[in-house]
Short mmCIF file of N, CA, C and O in Angstrom, two decimals:
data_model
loop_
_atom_site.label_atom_id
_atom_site.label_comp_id
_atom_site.label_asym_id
_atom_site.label_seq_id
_atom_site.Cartn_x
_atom_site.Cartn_y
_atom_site.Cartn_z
N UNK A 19 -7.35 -9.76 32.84
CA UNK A 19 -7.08 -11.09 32.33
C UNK A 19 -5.60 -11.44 32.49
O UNK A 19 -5.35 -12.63 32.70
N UNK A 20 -4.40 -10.40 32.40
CA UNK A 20 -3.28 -10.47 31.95
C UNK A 20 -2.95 -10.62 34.14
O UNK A 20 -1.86 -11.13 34.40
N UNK A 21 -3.63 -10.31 35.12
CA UNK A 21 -3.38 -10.76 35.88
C UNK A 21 -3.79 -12.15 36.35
O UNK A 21 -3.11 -12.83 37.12
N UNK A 22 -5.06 -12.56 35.76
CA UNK A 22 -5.07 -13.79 36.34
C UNK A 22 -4.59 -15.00 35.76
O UNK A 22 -4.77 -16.12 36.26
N UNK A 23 -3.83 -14.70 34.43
CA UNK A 23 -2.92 -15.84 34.13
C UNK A 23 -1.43 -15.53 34.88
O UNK A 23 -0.40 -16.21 34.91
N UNK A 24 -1.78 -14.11 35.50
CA UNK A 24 -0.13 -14.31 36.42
C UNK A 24 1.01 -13.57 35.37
O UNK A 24 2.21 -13.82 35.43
N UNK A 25 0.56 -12.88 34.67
CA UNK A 25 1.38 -12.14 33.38
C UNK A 25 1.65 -10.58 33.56
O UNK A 25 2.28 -9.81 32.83
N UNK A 26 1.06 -10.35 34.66
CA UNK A 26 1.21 -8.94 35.38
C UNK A 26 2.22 -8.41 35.70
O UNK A 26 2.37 -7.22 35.39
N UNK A 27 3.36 -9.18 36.50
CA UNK A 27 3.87 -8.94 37.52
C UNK A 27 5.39 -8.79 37.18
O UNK A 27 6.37 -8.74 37.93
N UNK A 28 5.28 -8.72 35.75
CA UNK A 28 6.71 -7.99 35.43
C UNK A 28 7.88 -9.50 35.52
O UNK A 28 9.08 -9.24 35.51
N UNK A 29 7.53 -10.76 35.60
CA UNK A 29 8.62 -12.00 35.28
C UNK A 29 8.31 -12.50 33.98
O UNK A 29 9.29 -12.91 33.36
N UNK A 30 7.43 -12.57 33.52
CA UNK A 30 7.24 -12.71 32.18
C UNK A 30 6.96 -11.28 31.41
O UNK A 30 6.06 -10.51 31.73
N UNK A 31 8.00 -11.05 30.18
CA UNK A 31 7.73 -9.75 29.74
C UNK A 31 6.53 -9.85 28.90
O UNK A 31 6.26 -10.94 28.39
N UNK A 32 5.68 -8.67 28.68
CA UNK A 32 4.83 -8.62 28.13
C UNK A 32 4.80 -6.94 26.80
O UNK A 32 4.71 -5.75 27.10
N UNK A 33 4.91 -7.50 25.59
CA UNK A 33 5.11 -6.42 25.06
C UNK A 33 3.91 -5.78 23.48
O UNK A 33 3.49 -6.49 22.57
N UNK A 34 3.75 -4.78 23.60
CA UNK A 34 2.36 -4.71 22.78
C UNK A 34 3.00 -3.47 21.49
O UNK A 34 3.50 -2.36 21.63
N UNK A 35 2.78 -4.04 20.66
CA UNK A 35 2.63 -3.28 19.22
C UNK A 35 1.41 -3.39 18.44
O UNK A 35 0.77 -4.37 18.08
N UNK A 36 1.23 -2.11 18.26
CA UNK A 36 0.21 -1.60 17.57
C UNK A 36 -0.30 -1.86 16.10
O UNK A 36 0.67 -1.62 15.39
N UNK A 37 -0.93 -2.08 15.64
CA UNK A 37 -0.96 -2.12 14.07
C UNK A 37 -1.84 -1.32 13.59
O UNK A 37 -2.72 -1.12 14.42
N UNK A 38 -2.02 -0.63 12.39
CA UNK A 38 -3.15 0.19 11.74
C UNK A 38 -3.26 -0.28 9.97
O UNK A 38 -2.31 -0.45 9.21
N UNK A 39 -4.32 -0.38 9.74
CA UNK A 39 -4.69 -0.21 8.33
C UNK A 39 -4.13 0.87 7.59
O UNK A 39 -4.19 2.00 8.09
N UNK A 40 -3.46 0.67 6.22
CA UNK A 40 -2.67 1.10 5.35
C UNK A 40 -3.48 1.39 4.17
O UNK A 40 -4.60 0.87 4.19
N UNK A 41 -3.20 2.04 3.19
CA UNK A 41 -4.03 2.06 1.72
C UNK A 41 -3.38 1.07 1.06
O UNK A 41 -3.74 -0.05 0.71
N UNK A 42 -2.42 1.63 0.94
CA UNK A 42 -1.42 1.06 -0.08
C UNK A 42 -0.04 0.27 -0.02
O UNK A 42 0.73 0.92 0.70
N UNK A 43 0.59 -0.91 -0.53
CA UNK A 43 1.53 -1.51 0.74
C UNK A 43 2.57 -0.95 0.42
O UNK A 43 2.71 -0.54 -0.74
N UNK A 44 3.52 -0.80 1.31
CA UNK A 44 4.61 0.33 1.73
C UNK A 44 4.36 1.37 2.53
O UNK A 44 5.28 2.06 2.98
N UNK A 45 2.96 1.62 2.81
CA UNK A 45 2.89 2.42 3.89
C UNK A 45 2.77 2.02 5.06
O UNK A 45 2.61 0.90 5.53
N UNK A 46 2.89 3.27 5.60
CA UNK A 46 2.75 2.55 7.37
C UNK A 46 1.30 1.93 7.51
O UNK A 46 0.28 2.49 7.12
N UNK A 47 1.37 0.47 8.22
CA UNK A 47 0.08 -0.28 8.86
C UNK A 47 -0.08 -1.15 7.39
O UNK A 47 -1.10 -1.84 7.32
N UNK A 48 0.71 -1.16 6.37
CA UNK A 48 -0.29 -2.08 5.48
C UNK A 48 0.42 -3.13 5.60
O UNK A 48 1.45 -3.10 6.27
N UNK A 49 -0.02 -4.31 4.96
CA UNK A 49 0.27 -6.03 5.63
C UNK A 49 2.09 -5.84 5.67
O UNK A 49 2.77 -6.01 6.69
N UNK A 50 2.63 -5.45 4.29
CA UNK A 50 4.13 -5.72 4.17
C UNK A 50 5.05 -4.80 5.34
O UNK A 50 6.06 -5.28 5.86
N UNK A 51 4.60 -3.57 5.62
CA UNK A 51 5.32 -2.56 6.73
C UNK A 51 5.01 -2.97 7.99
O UNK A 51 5.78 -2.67 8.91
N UNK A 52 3.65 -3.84 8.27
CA UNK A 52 3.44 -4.44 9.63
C UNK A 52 4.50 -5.45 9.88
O UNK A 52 5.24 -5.58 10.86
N UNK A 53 4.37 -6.38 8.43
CA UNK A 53 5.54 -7.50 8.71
C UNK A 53 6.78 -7.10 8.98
O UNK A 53 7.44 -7.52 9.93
N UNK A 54 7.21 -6.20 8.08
CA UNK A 54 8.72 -5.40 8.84
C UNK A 54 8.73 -5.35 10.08
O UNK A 54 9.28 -6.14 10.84
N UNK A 55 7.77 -3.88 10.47
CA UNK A 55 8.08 -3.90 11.87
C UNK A 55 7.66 -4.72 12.92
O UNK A 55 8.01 -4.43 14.07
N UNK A 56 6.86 -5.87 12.68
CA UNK A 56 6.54 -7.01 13.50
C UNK A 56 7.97 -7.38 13.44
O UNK A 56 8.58 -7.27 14.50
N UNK A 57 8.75 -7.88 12.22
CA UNK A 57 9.96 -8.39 12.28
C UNK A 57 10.89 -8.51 13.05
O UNK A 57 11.47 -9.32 13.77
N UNK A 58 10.90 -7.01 12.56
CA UNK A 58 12.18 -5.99 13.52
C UNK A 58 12.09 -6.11 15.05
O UNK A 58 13.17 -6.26 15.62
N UNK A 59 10.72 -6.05 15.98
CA UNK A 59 10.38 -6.02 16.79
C UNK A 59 10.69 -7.09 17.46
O UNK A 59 11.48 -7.01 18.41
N UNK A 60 9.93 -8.66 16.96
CA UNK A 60 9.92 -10.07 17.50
C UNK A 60 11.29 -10.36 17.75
O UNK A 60 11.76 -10.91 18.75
N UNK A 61 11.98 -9.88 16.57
CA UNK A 61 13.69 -10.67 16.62
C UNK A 61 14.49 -9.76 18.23
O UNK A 61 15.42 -10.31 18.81
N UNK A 62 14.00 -8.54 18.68
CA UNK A 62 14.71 -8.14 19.83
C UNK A 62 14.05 -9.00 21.09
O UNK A 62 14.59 -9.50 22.08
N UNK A 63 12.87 -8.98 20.72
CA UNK A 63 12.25 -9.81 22.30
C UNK A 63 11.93 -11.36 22.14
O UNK A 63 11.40 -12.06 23.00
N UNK A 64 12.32 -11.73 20.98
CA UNK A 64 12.57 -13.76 20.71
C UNK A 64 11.38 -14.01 21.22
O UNK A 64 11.42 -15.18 21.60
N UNK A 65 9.76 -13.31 21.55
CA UNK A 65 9.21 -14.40 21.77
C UNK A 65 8.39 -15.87 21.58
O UNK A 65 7.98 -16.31 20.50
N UNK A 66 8.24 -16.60 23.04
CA UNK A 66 7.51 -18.02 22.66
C UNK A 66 6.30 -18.27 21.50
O UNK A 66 6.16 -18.99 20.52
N UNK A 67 5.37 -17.06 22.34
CA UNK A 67 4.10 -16.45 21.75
C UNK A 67 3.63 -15.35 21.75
O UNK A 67 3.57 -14.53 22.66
N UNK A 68 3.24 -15.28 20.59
CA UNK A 68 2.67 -14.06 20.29
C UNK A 68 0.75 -14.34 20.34
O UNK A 68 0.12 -15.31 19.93
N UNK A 69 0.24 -13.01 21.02
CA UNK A 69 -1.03 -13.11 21.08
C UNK A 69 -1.46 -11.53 19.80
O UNK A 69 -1.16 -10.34 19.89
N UNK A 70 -2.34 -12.38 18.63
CA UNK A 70 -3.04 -11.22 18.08
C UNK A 70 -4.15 -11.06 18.16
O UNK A 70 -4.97 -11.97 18.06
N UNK A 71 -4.44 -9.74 18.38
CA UNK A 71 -5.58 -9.36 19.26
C UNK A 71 -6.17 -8.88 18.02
O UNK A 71 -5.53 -8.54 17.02
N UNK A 72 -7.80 -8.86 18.19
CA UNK A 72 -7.84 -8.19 16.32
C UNK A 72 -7.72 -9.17 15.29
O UNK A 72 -6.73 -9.91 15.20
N UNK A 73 -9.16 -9.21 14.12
CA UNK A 73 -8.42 -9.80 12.49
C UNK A 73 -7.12 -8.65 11.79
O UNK A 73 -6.16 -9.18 11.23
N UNK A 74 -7.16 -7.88 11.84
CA UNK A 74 -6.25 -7.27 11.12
C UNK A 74 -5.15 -7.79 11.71
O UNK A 74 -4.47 -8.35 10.85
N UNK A 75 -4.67 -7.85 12.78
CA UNK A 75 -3.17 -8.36 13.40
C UNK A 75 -3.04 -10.13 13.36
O UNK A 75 -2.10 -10.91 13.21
N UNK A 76 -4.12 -10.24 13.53
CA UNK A 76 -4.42 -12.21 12.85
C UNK A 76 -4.23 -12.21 12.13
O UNK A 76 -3.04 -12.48 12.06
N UNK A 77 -4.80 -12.00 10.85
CA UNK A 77 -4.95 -11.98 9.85
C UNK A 77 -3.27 -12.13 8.92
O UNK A 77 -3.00 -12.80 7.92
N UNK A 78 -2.32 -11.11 9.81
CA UNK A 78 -1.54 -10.50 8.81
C UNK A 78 -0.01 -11.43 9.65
O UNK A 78 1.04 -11.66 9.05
N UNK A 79 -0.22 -11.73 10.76
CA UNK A 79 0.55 -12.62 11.27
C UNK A 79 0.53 -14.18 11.21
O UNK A 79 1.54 -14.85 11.38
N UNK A 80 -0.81 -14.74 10.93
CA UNK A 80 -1.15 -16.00 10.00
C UNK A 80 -1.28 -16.27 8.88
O UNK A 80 -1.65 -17.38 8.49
N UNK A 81 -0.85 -14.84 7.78
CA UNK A 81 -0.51 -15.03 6.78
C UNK A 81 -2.14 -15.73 5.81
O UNK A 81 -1.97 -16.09 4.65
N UNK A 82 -3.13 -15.81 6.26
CA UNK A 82 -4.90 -15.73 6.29
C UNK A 82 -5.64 -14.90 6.00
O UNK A 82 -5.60 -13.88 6.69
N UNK A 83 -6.40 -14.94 5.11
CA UNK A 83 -7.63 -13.73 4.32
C UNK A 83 -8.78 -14.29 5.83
O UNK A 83 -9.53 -13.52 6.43
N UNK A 84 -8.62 -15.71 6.12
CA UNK A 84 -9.70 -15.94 6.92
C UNK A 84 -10.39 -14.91 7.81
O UNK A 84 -9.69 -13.97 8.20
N UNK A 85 -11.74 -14.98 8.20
CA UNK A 85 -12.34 -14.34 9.36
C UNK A 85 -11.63 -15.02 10.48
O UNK A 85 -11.07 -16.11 10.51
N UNK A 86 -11.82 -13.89 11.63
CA UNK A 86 -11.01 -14.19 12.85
C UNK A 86 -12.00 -14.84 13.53
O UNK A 86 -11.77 -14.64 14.72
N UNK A 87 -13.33 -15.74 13.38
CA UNK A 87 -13.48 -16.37 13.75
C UNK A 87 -12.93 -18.42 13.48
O UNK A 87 -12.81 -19.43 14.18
N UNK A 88 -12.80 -18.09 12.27
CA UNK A 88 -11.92 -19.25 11.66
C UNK A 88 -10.54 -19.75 12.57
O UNK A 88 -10.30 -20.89 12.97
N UNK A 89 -9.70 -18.47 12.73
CA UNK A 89 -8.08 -18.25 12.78
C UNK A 89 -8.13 -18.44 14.58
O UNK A 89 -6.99 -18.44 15.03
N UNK A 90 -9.25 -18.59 15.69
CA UNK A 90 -9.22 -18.37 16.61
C UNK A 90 -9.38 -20.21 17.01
O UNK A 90 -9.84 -21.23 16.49
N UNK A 91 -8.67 -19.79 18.24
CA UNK A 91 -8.92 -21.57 18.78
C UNK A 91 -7.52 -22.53 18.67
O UNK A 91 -7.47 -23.67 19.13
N UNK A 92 -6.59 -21.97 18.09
CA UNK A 92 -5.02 -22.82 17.84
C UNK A 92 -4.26 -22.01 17.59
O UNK A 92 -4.34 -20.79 17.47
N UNK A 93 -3.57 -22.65 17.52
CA UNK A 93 -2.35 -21.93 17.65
C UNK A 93 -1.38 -22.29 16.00
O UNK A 93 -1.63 -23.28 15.31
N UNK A 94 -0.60 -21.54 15.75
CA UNK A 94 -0.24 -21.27 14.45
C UNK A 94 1.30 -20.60 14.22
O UNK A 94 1.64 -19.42 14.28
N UNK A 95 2.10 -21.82 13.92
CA UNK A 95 3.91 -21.39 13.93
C UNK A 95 4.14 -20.10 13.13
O UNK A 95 3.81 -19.80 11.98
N UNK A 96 4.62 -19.62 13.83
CA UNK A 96 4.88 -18.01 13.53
C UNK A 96 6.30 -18.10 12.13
O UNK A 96 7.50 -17.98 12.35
N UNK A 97 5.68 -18.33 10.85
CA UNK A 97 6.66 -18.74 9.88
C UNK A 97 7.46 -17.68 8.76
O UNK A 97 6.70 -17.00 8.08
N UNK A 98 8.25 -17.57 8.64
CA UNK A 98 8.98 -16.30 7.58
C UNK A 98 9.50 -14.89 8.91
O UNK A 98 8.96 -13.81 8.67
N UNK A 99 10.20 -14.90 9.84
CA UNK A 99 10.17 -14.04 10.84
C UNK A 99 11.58 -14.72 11.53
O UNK A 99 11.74 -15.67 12.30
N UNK A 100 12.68 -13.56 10.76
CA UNK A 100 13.92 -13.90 11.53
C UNK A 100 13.77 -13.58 12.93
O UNK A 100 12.96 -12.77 13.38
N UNK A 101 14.85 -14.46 13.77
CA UNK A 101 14.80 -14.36 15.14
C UNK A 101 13.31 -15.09 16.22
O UNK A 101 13.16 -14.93 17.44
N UNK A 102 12.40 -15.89 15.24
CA UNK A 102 11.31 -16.36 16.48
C UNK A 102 10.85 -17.51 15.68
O UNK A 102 9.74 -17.74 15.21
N UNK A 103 12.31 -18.40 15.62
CA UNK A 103 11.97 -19.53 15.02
C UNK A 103 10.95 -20.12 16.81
O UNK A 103 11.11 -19.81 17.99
N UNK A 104 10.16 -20.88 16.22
CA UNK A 104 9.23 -21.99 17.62
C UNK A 104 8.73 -21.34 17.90
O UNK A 104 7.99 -21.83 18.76
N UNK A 105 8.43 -19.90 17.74
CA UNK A 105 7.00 -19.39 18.34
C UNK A 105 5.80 -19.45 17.98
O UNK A 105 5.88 -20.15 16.97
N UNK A 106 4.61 -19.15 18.14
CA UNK A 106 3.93 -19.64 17.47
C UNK A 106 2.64 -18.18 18.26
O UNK A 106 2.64 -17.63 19.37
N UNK A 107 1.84 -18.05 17.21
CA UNK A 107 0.57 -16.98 17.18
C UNK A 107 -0.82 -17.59 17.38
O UNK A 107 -1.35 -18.56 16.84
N UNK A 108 -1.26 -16.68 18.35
CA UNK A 108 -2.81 -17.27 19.14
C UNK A 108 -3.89 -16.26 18.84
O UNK A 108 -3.96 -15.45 19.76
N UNK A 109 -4.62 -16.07 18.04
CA UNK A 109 -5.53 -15.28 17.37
C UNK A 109 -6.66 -15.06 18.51
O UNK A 109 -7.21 -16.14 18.71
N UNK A 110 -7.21 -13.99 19.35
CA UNK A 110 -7.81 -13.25 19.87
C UNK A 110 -8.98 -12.48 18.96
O UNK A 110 -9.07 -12.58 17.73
N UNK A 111 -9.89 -11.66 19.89
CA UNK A 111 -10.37 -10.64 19.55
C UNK A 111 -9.69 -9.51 19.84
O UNK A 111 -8.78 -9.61 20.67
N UNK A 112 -10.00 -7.97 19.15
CA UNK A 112 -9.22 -6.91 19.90
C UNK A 112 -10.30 -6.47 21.26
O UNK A 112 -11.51 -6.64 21.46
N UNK A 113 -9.21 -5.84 22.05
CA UNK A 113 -10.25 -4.99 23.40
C UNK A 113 -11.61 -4.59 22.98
O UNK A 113 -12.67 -4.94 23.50
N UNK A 114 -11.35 -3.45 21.51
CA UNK A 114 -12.83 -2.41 21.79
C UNK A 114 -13.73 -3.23 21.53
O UNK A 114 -14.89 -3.00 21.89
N UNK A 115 -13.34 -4.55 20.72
CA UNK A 115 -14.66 -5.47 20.28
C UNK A 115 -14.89 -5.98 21.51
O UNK A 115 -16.06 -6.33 21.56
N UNK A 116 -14.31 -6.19 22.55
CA UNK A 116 -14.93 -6.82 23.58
C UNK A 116 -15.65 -5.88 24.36
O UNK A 116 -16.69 -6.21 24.94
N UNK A 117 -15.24 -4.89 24.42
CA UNK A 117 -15.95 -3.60 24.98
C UNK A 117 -17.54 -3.56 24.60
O UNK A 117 -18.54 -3.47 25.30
N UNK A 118 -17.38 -3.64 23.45
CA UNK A 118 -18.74 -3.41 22.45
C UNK A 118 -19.30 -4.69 22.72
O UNK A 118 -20.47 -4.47 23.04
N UNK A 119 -19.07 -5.94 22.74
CA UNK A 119 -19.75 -7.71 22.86
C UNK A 119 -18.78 -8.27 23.89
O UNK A 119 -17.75 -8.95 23.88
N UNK A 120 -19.62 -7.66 24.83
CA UNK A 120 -18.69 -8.63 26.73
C UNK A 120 -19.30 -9.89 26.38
O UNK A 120 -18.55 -10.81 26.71
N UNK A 121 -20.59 -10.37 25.72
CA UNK A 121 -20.93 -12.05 25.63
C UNK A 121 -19.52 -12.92 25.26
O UNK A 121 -19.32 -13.99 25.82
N UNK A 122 -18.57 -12.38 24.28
CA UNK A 122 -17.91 -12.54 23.60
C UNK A 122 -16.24 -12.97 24.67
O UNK A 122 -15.37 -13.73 24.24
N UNK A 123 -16.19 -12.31 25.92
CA UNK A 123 -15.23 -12.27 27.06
C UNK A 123 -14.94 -13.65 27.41
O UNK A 123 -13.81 -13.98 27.76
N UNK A 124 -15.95 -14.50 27.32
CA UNK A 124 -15.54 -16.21 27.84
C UNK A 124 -14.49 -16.83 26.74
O UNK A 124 -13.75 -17.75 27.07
N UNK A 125 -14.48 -16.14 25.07
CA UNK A 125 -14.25 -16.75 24.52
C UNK A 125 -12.59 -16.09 23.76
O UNK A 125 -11.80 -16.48 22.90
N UNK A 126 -12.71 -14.95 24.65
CA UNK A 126 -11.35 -14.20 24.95
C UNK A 126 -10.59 -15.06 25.92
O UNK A 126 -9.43 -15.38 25.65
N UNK A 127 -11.08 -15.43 26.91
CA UNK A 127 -10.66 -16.27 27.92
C UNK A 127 -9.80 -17.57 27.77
O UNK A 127 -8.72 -17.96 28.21
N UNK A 128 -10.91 -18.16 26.83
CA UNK A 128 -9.92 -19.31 26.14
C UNK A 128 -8.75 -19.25 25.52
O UNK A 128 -7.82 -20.05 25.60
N UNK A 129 -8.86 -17.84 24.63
CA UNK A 129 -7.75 -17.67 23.40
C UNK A 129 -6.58 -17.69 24.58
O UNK A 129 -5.55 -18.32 24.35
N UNK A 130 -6.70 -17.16 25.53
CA UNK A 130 -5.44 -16.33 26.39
C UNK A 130 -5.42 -17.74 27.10
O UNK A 130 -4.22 -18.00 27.24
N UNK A 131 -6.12 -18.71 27.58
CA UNK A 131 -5.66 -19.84 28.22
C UNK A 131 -4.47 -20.56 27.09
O UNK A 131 -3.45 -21.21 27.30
N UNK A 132 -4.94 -20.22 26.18
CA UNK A 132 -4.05 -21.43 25.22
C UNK A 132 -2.91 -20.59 24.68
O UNK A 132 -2.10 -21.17 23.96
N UNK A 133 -2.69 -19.01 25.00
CA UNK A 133 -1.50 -18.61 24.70
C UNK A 133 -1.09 -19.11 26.09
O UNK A 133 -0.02 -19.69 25.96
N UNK A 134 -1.54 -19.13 27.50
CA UNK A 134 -0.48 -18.84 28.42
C UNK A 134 -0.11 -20.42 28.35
O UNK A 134 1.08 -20.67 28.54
N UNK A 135 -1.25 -21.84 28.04
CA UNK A 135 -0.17 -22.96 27.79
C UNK A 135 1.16 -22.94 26.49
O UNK A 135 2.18 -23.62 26.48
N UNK A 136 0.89 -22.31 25.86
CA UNK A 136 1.87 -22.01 24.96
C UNK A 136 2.94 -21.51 25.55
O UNK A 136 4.04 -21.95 25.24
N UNK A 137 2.83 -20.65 26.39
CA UNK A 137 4.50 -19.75 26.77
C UNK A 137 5.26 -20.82 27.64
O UNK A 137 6.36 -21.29 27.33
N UNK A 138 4.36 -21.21 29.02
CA UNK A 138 4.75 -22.49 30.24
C UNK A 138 5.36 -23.39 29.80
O UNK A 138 4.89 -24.13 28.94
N UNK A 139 6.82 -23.54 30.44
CA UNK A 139 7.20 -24.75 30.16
C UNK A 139 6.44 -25.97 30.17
O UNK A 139 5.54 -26.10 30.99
N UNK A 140 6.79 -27.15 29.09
CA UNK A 140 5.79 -28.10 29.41
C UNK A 140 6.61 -28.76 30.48
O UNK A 140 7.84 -28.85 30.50
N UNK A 141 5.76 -29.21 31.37
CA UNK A 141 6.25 -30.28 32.91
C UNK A 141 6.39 -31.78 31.98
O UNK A 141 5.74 -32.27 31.05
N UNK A 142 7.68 -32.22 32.84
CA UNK A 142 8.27 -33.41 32.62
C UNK A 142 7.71 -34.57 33.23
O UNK A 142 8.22 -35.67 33.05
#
């Protein structure tokens, strides 16, 4: 997918952090230590958009209890996150769910069309 929007080829950086479920917050993966290190992370690479792949990484970057079927389809200003003021978050499914429901791949398709209009300059 990440080649046929042309995101392959190393001119647009492309950078992936992981997230995991936490027990308790302060540990690693729970909503408040993700937001840290989402923080920490976004503010070195400033980016336009962010794509979350996954409700847990939706979820916790839209600041939303919603199902990630709700949170999918727009796009959503990436708010409280020094360093990425104007960016804005595009809610996905993760990989293994697509692995497990390929029906589900057309509608991966979209999410990633409307991050890559998100990153493109808009034409004058």
């Amino acid at each position: 997918m990440l080649r046929a929007l042309k995101l392959h080829d190393g001119s647009t950086p492309v950078h992936l952090m992981r997230t995991h479920r936490g027990v308790a917050s302060g540990q690693p993966g729970s909503p408040r230590a993700m937001d840290e290190a989402f923080g920490e992370h976004a503010a070195a690479v400033a980016p336009r958009v962010v794509l979350a792949m996954g409700p847990l990484a939706a979820q916790s970057l839209m600041r939303s209890g919603d199902p990630l079927g709700k949170l999918r389809g727009r796009t959503v200003p990436l708010d409280g996150v020094e360093g990425v003021e104007g960016a804005s978050v595009v809610a996905t499914y993760h990989p293994a769910y697509l692995l497990r429901n390929p029906a589900d791949k057309a509608r991966a398709w979209a999410d990633l069309c409307l991050a890559a209009e998100q990153h493109s300059p808009t034409p004058n």
